[in-house]
Amino acid sequence: MVESTPRVSGAAAPACCPPIVTAALSEGDAEIMAAMFKALADPVRLRLLSRVASHPNGEAYVCDIADVGVSQPTVSHHLKKLREAGLLTSERRGTWVYYRPASGVLASLGAFLADTEKADKEDPPVAARAF
């Protein structure tokens, strides 16, 4: 196995963080989330994560996801950055490396960004929402 636990700058990423609207982030949690968002700020990385996460088997071989408009070495570089940010894990099987979203990381990002204050309020009609 190449890497099985989420890592941020070489350290295992703990479960993070309370929803942003419910508590201020600690310095450590802010560093973890910043590393994830920094990795996701690149359109190629965002597309790669999307392709891995939406792959039918829940994991993808690099050849399944590499058609994002950049060279294969650049794809490998971006996948490495996603792994380092704790967003992807990888597993080597022979000469092939398979990627999958790190366990719970997508749900954690969604929960972190969730507007829990809106839970008590009725959502406005879709046409009234700003996109």
XYZ file of C-alpha atoms in Angstrom, residues 7-103:
97
model
C -1.770 13.210 5.511
C -1.198 16.919 5.666
C 2.450 17.961 5.391
C 3.568 14.492 6.435
C 1.350 14.222 9.542
C -1.793 12.133 9.798
C -4.845 14.377 9.434
C -7.190 14.069 12.412
C -10.944 14.275 12.040
C -11.637 17.924 11.398
C -13.488 20.351 12.080
C -16.714 21.706 13.568
C -18.927 23.553 11.091
C -17.457 26.975 10.405
C -20.598 28.747 11.636
C -20.594 27.011 15.036
C -17.060 27.529 16.358
C -13.829 29.345 15.628
C -11.101 27.154 14.155
C -8.064 26.270 16.179
C -4.698 27.022 14.626
C -4.136 23.335 13.855
C -7.577 22.825 12.318
C -7.102 25.975 10.230
C -3.817 24.609 8.865
C -5.433 21.277 7.958
C -8.386 22.924 6.222
C -6.160 25.473 4.465
C -4.023 22.672 3.016
C -7.146 20.933 1.699
C -8.616 24.103 0.213
C -5.263 25.090 -1.265
C -5.096 21.731 -3.036
C -8.682 22.130 -4.250
C -8.071 25.671 -5.529
C -6.437 24.274 -8.674
C -9.015 23.397 -11.375
C -7.060 20.322 -12.532
C -6.878 18.965 -8.969
C -10.553 19.642 -8.420
C -11.385 17.746 -11.620
C -9.125 14.847 -10.627
C -10.743 14.580 -7.190
C -14.163 14.693 -8.829
C -13.223 11.937 -11.268
C -11.898 9.706 -8.501
C -14.866 10.361 -6.193
C -17.431 9.760 -8.932
C -15.766 6.667 -10.413
C -18.178 3.697 -10.375
C -15.955 1.544 -8.147
C -15.159 4.312 -5.664
C -11.545 4.140 -6.763
C -9.768 4.821 -10.014
C -6.566 3.900 -11.791
C -4.685 6.916 -13.125
C -5.469 5.994 -16.759
C -9.184 6.161 -15.917
C -8.963 9.783 -14.794
C -5.934 11.292 -16.571
C -7.779 13.011 -19.444
C -7.869 16.469 -17.846
C -5.886 18.388 -20.464
C -2.405 18.093 -18.963
C 0.465 15.646 -19.418
C 0.682 12.400 -17.444
C 3.617 13.639 -15.298
C 1.541 16.715 -14.423
C -1.413 14.490 -13.489
C 0.912 12.505 -11.197
C 2.117 15.738 -9.593
C -1.459 16.873 -8.930
C -2.451 13.479 -7.509
C 0.540 13.683 -5.172
C -0.600 17.116 -3.966
C -4.129 15.765 -3.332
C -2.638 12.879 -1.319
C -0.409 15.237 0.674
C -3.438 17.399 1.507
C -5.249 14.347 2.868
C -7.916 14.313 0.161
C -6.912 11.094 -1.611
C -5.340 7.816 -0.626
C -3.582 5.445 -2.981
C -2.807 1.758 -3.150
C -0.254 0.050 -5.361
C -1.381 -3.238 -6.932
C 1.521 -4.621 -8.917
C 2.592 -1.818 -11.222
C -0.765 -0.025 -11.024
C -1.727 2.628 -8.461
C -5.381 3.108 -7.535
C -6.732 6.292 -5.948
C -9.778 6.816 -3.735
C -11.076 9.702 -1.621
C -9.666 9.579 1.897
C -12.151 8.034 4.295
